[in-house]
Each structure stands twice: as structure tokens, then as C-alpha cells.
Amino acid sequence: MTQRHITIIAQQGPYANSAGQDALDFAMAMANFGQHVNLVFMHDGVFQLLANQHAESIFRKDFTKCFAALTYYDIEPIYVCQRSLAARNVSPNDLIVGVETLDEVGMQALFKTPQHLVTF
Amino acid sequence: MAQFSILITSAPHINDKGLSAFRFAQTVLNSEHQLQGIFFYQDGVHHANALQINPSSGFDLYQGWTNLALTHQCPLMVCVTAATKRGVLSANDAADHDKTAVNLSAPFEALGLGELAVLLSQSDRLVQF
Amino acid sequence: MNHVITFENRHIDTDKFGYLLNVNDWQPELAEKIAQLEGIELSPAHWEVVNFVRDFYLEFNTSPAIRALVKAMALKLGADKGNSRYLFRLFPDGPAKQATKIAGLPKPAKCL
């Protein structure tokens, strides 16, 4: 099977809908079947990466705990858009570990490789 | 010539993305390019619901997908987890979960996301609606 | 219709396929019982995988798909255990399916 680069953009907050969980399932399934996956968080998607979430208190499963397992799917690092963080006054220090912050040059570089792009 | 795949993640009827996807699919199939398959995920799985009743004044998109699949042998693949969660059930899934109704049937197929990985590995271009 | 495993005179709720509905109902003695229903006699090698999969779930809120299980086991226990041939020999119906069931975890999504 030809390995393709698949870049998945998560751009919505974690709990208003199931987009975050769907993006994660999508990423793991593609990686499990041998594809090269980049996972990028931008816009409100950056809120998915906040450390120490307590989703159970609003009757939701904390799917964000699973980000730490993505290394076993060779999905690493997880990328986050610096500009989206700054616009929301979120510091990289507030995020889970294993996240690489990308400035505009970094973001552009990421999209230079030919790839499939999927947005959630 | 390029190999295309289509990913549909939006529900029918709430906006025009489904129709855009359909017209895009038709355009690819009538060009020198090829369409490897169409995959339905998230709310897109509602396209596969066979119990949709189309008001007679509008284009019947469900019938459109069905005709397109049969005419061009283009697979219509539906994420089984997303579909069962939303009550779109193949005969197998209905039996697995002790449900009495079935509303997903050929040419739509309930499959895993792994099938999409295979599709993508064979595609030069993925277009999401 | 309800599905149960009878264990120490109690009824433990499962889904139709024998996966526990409540992860906290699990205990090692129950694992022996589930394994028996699967036709597996648990050796120390089986236990190592069952515990590994359960710890993985409790840490990350998800069961590992086969690729992740192989890589995680290779990193923690070495390449002779972190390979799919070894894992399939222990769990012939598929480690991602069977080891999770014996470990008391929910049925992995069909689409993964």
C-alpha cells in the first residue's frame, strides 16, 4: 500500500460537538493502516490541547487523554498554530506535553509536501 | 490523469455541500480523471439512509448517489461506527445490535475507516465536502 | 435483551459480544473466566498483554489498535514481544479484540 501524507486539521473546541473525537479516530485509523499522519490544531482547536481537562464533570469522556498515546501511532509531534494560541491568549505552557508550536513559516512548510488534507 | 476520492462529512439537506459533492463527482466521472470512491463520515453518513423521503419538487440525492454508483461502479463507503451511532444500519449491524429495522443497503456499504486509508493510498487528490 | 457473565454467583453485565459494560466490574479472577469463554488458558505471557492493554486504556481512555499495541509493547517489553506474530499467537482472534475483552475493556470501535 502506497504511503500518503495525510494532514488533519482540528479547528473546533473539544466539547461543543464530536469533531475533536472524530478527528482523533480518523487520525488513529489512518496511522493504523500505515499512512503518514500530521495532526494540526488551529483556531478554536487549540483548546483541545489544554492540559488537565475534567470532561467527566460535564458528562463527557475525556478523549484528550488519548493525545499522549499518539506517539504509538507515529503521530508526533502534534502541531499547534502559534497565531491561534496568541489570538486566544493561550500560552504553550498551558498545553499538554509533546506539542510543537508552529509560526507562519512553520505552518507553510508543513503544507509544502503533497498530501491529503482533511478538516474537522 | 489523476485519481480522485471524495470525503463527505456534512449531512444532506442542511446546506448545499451534498449537492456540490454530487456535481463534483459527476464532473470527475465525465472527465479524463478517475474517481476511486466516495466515503461518508461524521454527519455525512445520513446520505446513506434509505428511508429518506424526497419531496417531489426537489432533486433526489439518495437516488442520485445510487445511480452514480451503479452507472460508474463507484464505491459508496460509509463509516460503520459513525453510521450505527446515528441509526443508519446495515442488515449485519441491525442483527449485531438486536435492532429490527435496516436502512443501509447496496450500493452503500458499511465499512471501517481502514478502507478509507486504502482508498487514500490509491488517490492523488482527496476533496472533502 | 441483556447479556451477562455469571461469576461468583453474581451477574456481570456484558454486551452481546461478551465485553464488560462497566470497566470497574473487572478483576483478575473474572479475566480467567472471560478467557475460558474465549477458549484461552491464561499463561504469564497472556497476563502480561492483558495487563498492558488494561493499563493503556486506563492511562489514555482508549484501547490500542494493533499498530499502537505493537509499538508500545516493543518500547516497554522489547521487540520479541512487541510484534504482531507473537501477539496473534497468544490471541488467535486478534489481540486488539481478544486481549481487550479479557482485560474488561469496551469493544473496540468496529471502524478501527
Coordinates of C-alpha atoms in Angstrom, one line a residue:
Chain A
M1 CA 0.0 0.0 0.0
T2 CA 1.4 3.4 -1.0
Q3 CA 2.0 5.6 2.0
R4 CA 0.5 9.0 1.6
H5 CA 0.8 12.1 3.8
I6 CA -2.5 12.9 5.4
T7 CA -2.7 16.2 7.3
I8 CA -5.7 16.5 9.7
I9 CA -6.7 19.9 10.9
A10 CA -8.7 20.1 14.1
Q11 CA -10.2 23.6 14.4
Q12 CA -13.1 23.3 16.8
G13 CA -13.2 23.3 20.6
P14 CA -13.3 20.0 22.4
Y15 CA -16.9 19.6 23.7
A16 CA -19.4 21.5 21.7
N17 CA -19.7 18.7 19.2
S18 CA -17.9 15.4 18.4
A19 CA -15.5 16.9 15.8
G20 CA -12.5 16.5 18.1
Q21 CA -13.1 12.9 18.8
D22 CA -13.9 12.3 15.1
A23 CA -10.6 13.8 14.1
L24 CA -8.7 11.7 16.6
D25 CA -10.4 8.5 15.5
F26 CA -9.7 9.4 11.9
A27 CA -6.0 10.1 12.7
M28 CA -5.5 6.8 14.5
A29 CA -7.3 4.8 11.8
M30 CA -5.2 6.2 9.0
A31 CA -2.0 5.7 11.0
N32 CA -3.1 2.1 12.0
F33 CA -3.3 1.4 8.3
G34 CA 0.2 2.7 7.5
Q35 CA -0.4 6.2 6.4
H36 CA 1.8 9.1 7.5
V37 CA -0.4 11.4 9.6
N38 CA 0.2 15.0 10.6
L39 CA -2.3 16.4 13.2
V40 CA -2.5 20.2 13.4
F41 CA -4.6 22.2 15.9
M42 CA -5.6 25.7 14.9
H43 CA -8.4 28.2 15.5
D44 CA -10.5 27.0 18.5
G45 CA -9.0 23.6 18.0
V46 CA -6.1 24.7 20.2
F47 CA -8.5 24.4 23.3
Q48 CA -8.4 20.6 22.8
L49 CA -4.8 20.7 23.8
L50 CA -5.2 22.3 27.2
A51 CA -3.7 20.2 30.0
N52 CA -5.7 18.8 32.9
Q53 CA -9.2 18.8 31.5
H54 CA -12.0 17.4 33.5
A55 CA -14.6 16.4 30.9
E56 CA -16.2 13.8 33.2
S57 CA -17.6 16.7 35.2
I58 CA -19.8 17.7 32.2
F59 CA -20.6 14.0 31.4
R60 CA -18.2 13.7 28.6
K61 CA -15.4 11.2 28.0
D62 CA -12.0 12.9 28.2
F63 CA -10.8 12.0 24.7
T64 CA -7.9 14.4 25.0
K65 CA -6.1 11.9 27.3
C66 CA -5.6 9.9 24.2
F67 CA -3.3 12.6 22.6
A68 CA -0.5 11.2 24.8
A69 CA -0.8 7.8 23.1
L70 CA -0.4 9.2 19.6
T71 CA 3.3 8.6 19.7
Y72 CA 2.5 4.9 19.5
Y73 CA 0.7 5.6 16.2
D74 CA 3.8 7.5 15.0
I75 CA 1.8 10.7 15.0
E76 CA 4.3 13.0 16.6
P77 CA 4.8 15.7 17.3
I78 CA 1.3 17.2 17.5
Y79 CA 1.4 20.6 15.8
V80 CA -0.3 23.8 17.1
C81 CA -0.7 27.1 15.3
Q82 CA 1.1 29.8 17.3
R83 CA -1.1 32.6 15.9
S84 CA -4.2 30.8 17.0
L85 CA -2.8 30.4 20.5
A86 CA -1.8 34.1 20.7
A87 CA -5.2 35.2 19.5
R88 CA -6.9 33.3 22.4
N89 CA -4.3 34.3 25.0
V90 CA -3.3 30.6 25.5
S91 CA 0.3 30.0 26.5
P92 CA 2.2 27.0 25.2
N93 CA 2.9 26.2 28.8
D94 CA -0.8 25.6 29.4
L95 CA -0.8 22.7 26.9
I96 CA -0.1 19.0 27.2
V97 CA 3.4 17.8 26.5
G98 CA 4.5 16.7 23.1
V99 CA 3.1 19.7 21.2
E100 CA 5.2 21.6 18.7
T101 CA 4.2 25.3 18.2
L102 CA 4.5 26.4 14.6
D103 CA 4.8 30.0 13.4
E104 CA 3.6 31.1 10.0
V105 CA 6.8 29.9 8.3
G106 CA 6.5 26.5 10.1
M107 CA 2.8 26.2 9.1
Q108 CA 3.7 26.9 5.5
A109 CA 6.5 24.4 5.5
L110 CA 4.1 21.7 6.8
F111 CA 1.8 22.2 3.8
K112 CA 4.5 22.1 1.2
T113 CA 4.6 18.3 1.0
P114 CA 2.0 16.8 -1.4
Q115 CA -0.8 15.4 0.8
H116 CA -4.4 14.8 1.5
L117 CA -6.0 17.4 3.7
V118 CA -9.0 16.7 6.0
T119 CA -10.6 19.3 8.2
F120 CA -12.7 18.7 11.3
Chain B
M1 CA -5.0 12.0 -15.4
A2 CA -5.5 12.0 -11.6
Q3 CA -7.2 9.6 -9.2
F4 CA -9.7 11.4 -7.0
S5 CA -11.6 10.4 -3.8
I6 CA -14.4 12.3 -2.1
L7 CA -14.9 12.5 1.6
I8 CA -18.4 13.7 2.7
T9 CA -18.6 14.8 6.3
S10 CA -21.7 17.0 6.2
A11 CA -25.3 16.0 6.4
P12 CA -27.7 16.2 3.5
H13 CA -30.5 18.9 3.5
I14 CA -28.9 21.4 5.9
N15 CA -26.7 23.0 3.2
D16 CA -25.7 22.5 -0.4
K17 CA -22.5 20.6 0.3
G18 CA -24.1 17.2 -0.6
L19 CA -25.2 18.6 -4.0
S20 CA -21.9 20.2 -4.6
A21 CA -20.2 16.8 -3.9
F22 CA -22.6 15.1 -6.3
R23 CA -21.9 17.5 -9.1
F24 CA -18.2 17.3 -8.4
A25 CA -18.3 13.5 -8.6
Q26 CA -20.3 13.7 -11.9
T27 CA -17.7 16.1 -13.3
V28 CA -14.8 13.9 -12.4
L29 CA -16.5 10.8 -13.8
N30 CA -17.2 12.6 -17.1
S31 CA -13.6 13.8 -17.4
E32 CA -10.4 12.1 -18.2
H33 CA -9.8 11.7 -14.4
Q34 CA -10.9 8.8 -12.3
L35 CA -13.0 8.6 -9.1
Q36 CA -11.7 5.9 -6.8
G37 CA -14.6 6.1 -4.3
I38 CA -16.8 8.2 -2.1
F39 CA -16.5 7.9 1.7
F40 CA -19.2 9.1 4.1
Y41 CA -18.1 10.1 7.7
Q42 CA -19.5 12.1 10.6
D43 CA -22.9 13.5 9.7
G44 CA -22.2 12.6 6.1
V45 CA -23.5 9.1 6.8
H46 CA -27.1 10.4 6.7
H47 CA -26.7 10.4 2.9
A48 CA -26.8 6.6 3.1
N49 CA -30.2 6.5 4.9
A50 CA -32.5 4.6 2.6
L51 CA -35.6 5.9 4.4
Q52 CA -35.2 9.5 3.3
I53 CA -38.4 10.6 1.5
N54 CA -37.7 13.2 -1.1
P55 CA -40.3 15.9 -1.6
S56 CA -41.3 15.5 -5.3
S57 CA -40.2 19.1 -6.2
G58 CA -36.5 18.6 -5.4
F59 CA -33.6 16.5 -6.7
D60 CA -33.5 13.1 -5.1
L61 CA -29.8 13.0 -3.9
Y62 CA -30.1 9.5 -2.5
Q63 CA -31.3 8.2 -5.8
G64 CA -28.6 10.3 -7.5
W65 CA -25.8 8.6 -5.4
T66 CA -27.3 5.2 -6.2
N67 CA -27.5 5.8 -9.9
L68 CA -24.0 7.2 -10.0
A69 CA -22.6 4.2 -8.1
L70 CA -24.4 1.7 -10.4
T71 CA -23.5 3.5 -13.6
H72 CA -19.9 4.0 -12.9
Q73 CA -19.1 1.2 -10.5
C74 CA -18.0 3.8 -8.0
P75 CA -18.0 2.5 -4.4
L76 CA -20.1 4.3 -1.8
M77 CA -18.4 3.6 1.5
V78 CA -19.9 4.5 4.9
C79 CA -18.1 4.6 8.2
V80 CA -19.8 1.9 10.2
T81 CA -19.2 3.5 13.6
A82 CA -20.4 6.9 12.5
A83 CA -23.5 5.3 10.9
T84 CA -24.5 3.0 13.7
K85 CA -24.2 5.8 16.2
R86 CA -26.7 7.8 14.1
G87 CA -29.1 4.9 13.4
V88 CA -28.1 4.1 9.9
L89 CA -27.9 0.3 10.0
S90 CA -27.0 -2.4 7.5
A91 CA -28.6 -5.8 7.9
N92 CA -25.5 -7.0 9.7
D93 CA -25.3 -4.1 12.1
A94 CA -29.0 -4.4 12.9
A95 CA -28.6 -8.1 13.7
D96 CA -25.5 -7.4 15.8
H97 CA -27.4 -4.9 17.9
D98 CA -30.8 -6.6 18.0
K99 CA -32.5 -3.8 16.0
T100 CA -35.5 -4.6 13.8
A101 CA -35.0 -2.0 11.1
V102 CA -32.5 -1.8 8.3
N103 CA -31.9 1.4 6.4
L104 CA -28.5 1.0 4.8
S105 CA -28.3 -1.2 1.7
A106 CA -26.4 -1.6 -1.5
P107 CA -24.8 0.2 -3.3
F108 CA -23.9 1.8 0.0
E109 CA -21.6 -0.3 2.2
A110 CA -20.9 0.0 5.9
L111 CA -17.1 -0.3 6.3
G112 CA -14.2 0.7 8.6
L113 CA -12.1 3.8 8.3
G114 CA -9.3 1.5 7.3
E115 CA -11.0 1.2 3.9
L116 CA -10.6 4.9 3.5
A117 CA -6.9 4.6 4.3
V118 CA -6.7 2.1 1.4
L119 CA -8.7 4.5 -0.8
L120 CA -6.4 7.4 0.1
S121 CA -3.3 5.4 -0.6
Q122 CA -4.6 4.9 -4.2
S123 CA -5.7 8.6 -4.7
D124 CA -3.8 11.6 -5.8
R125 CA -6.5 14.0 -4.6
L126 CA -9.0 14.0 -1.8
V127 CA -11.8 16.5 -1.8
Q128 CA -13.9 17.0 1.3
F129 CA -17.4 18.3 1.4
Chain C
M1 CA -32.0 -8.4 25.7
N2 CA -29.5 -8.4 28.5
H3 CA -26.2 -10.3 28.3
V4 CA -24.4 -11.4 31.4
I5 CA -21.5 -13.5 32.7
T6 CA -22.2 -15.4 35.8
F7 CA -19.3 -15.1 38.1
E8 CA -19.1 -15.9 41.9
N9 CA -22.9 -16.1 42.0
R10 CA -23.2 -12.6 40.5
H11 CA -24.4 -11.4 37.1
I12 CA -21.9 -9.2 35.4
D13 CA -23.4 -7.2 32.5
T14 CA -21.8 -7.5 29.1
D15 CA -22.6 -6.5 25.6
K16 CA -23.8 -9.1 23.1
F17 CA -20.2 -10.0 22.2
G18 CA -19.1 -10.6 25.8
Y19 CA -17.3 -7.3 26.5
L20 CA -17.9 -5.9 30.0
L21 CA -20.3 -2.9 30.1
N22 CA -18.5 -1.4 33.1
V23 CA -14.7 -1.3 33.2
N24 CA -14.8 -1.3 37.0
D25 CA -16.5 -4.7 37.2
W26 CA -13.3 -6.3 36.2
Q27 CA -11.0 -8.3 38.5
P28 CA -8.3 -10.8 37.7
E29 CA -10.5 -13.8 38.6
L30 CA -13.1 -12.5 36.1
A31 CA -10.4 -12.3 33.5
E32 CA -9.8 -16.0 33.9
K33 CA -13.5 -16.6 33.3
I34 CA -13.7 -14.5 30.2
A35 CA -10.6 -16.1 28.8
Q36 CA -12.1 -19.5 29.4
L37 CA -15.2 -18.4 27.4
E38 CA -12.7 -17.4 24.7
G39 CA -11.0 -20.8 24.8
I40 CA -7.8 -19.3 26.1
E41 CA -5.9 -20.5 29.2
L42 CA -4.1 -17.6 30.6
S43 CA -0.3 -18.0 30.8
P44 CA 2.0 -15.4 32.3
A45 CA 2.6 -14.3 28.7
H46 CA -1.1 -13.7 28.2
W47 CA -1.3 -11.9 31.5
E48 CA 1.5 -9.5 30.5
V49 CA -0.5 -8.4 27.5
V50 CA -3.8 -8.3 29.3
N51 CA -2.4 -6.0 32.0
F52 CA -0.6 -4.0 29.4
V53 CA -3.8 -3.3 27.4
R54 CA -5.7 -2.5 30.5
D55 CA -3.1 -0.1 31.8
F56 CA -3.0 1.5 28.3
Y57 CA -6.8 2.0 28.4
L58 CA -6.8 3.5 31.9
E59 CA -4.0 5.9 31.0
F60 CA -5.2 7.1 27.6
N61 CA -9.0 6.4 27.7
T62 CA -8.8 4.3 24.6
S63 CA -7.8 0.7 23.7
P64 CA -4.7 0.4 21.5
A65 CA -5.2 -0.5 17.8
I66 CA -2.8 -3.3 16.7
R67 CA -0.1 -0.9 15.4
A68 CA 0.0 1.1 18.6
L69 CA -0.1 -2.1 20.8
V70 CA 2.9 -3.5 18.9
K71 CA 4.9 -0.3 19.1
A72 CA 4.1 0.3 22.8
M73 CA 5.0 -3.2 23.8
A74 CA 8.2 -3.1 21.8
L75 CA 9.2 0.0 23.6
K76 CA 8.4 -1.3 27.1
L77 CA 9.0 -5.0 26.8
G78 CA 11.3 -5.5 23.8
A79 CA 11.0 -6.4 20.2
D80 CA 10.4 -10.1 20.8
K81 CA 7.1 -9.2 22.5
G82 CA 6.3 -6.1 20.5
N83 CA 5.5 -7.9 17.3
S84 CA 2.2 -8.9 15.8
R85 CA 3.1 -12.6 15.2
Y86 CA 3.8 -13.0 18.9
L87 CA 0.6 -11.3 19.9
F88 CA -1.6 -13.2 17.4
R89 CA -0.1 -16.5 18.7
L90 CA -1.3 -15.6 22.2
F91 CA -4.7 -14.2 21.0
P92 CA -5.6 -16.0 17.7
D93 CA -8.8 -14.0 17.1
G94 CA -6.7 -10.8 17.2
P95 CA -5.0 -9.2 20.2
A96 CA -6.9 -5.9 19.8
K97 CA -10.2 -7.7 20.1
Q98 CA -9.4 -10.6 22.5
A99 CA -7.0 -9.1 24.9
T100 CA -9.2 -6.1 25.5
K101 CA -12.2 -8.4 26.2
I102 CA -10.2 -10.4 28.7
A103 CA -9.0 -7.1 30.2
G104 CA -12.5 -6.0 30.8
L105 CA -12.4 -3.1 28.3
P106 CA -15.2 -1.9 26.0
K107 CA -15.5 -3.4 22.5
P108 CA -13.1 -1.5 20.2
A109 CA -14.8 0.5 17.5
K110 CA -15.6 -1.6 14.5
C111 CA -14.1 1.0 12.2
L112 CA -10.6 0.7 13.7

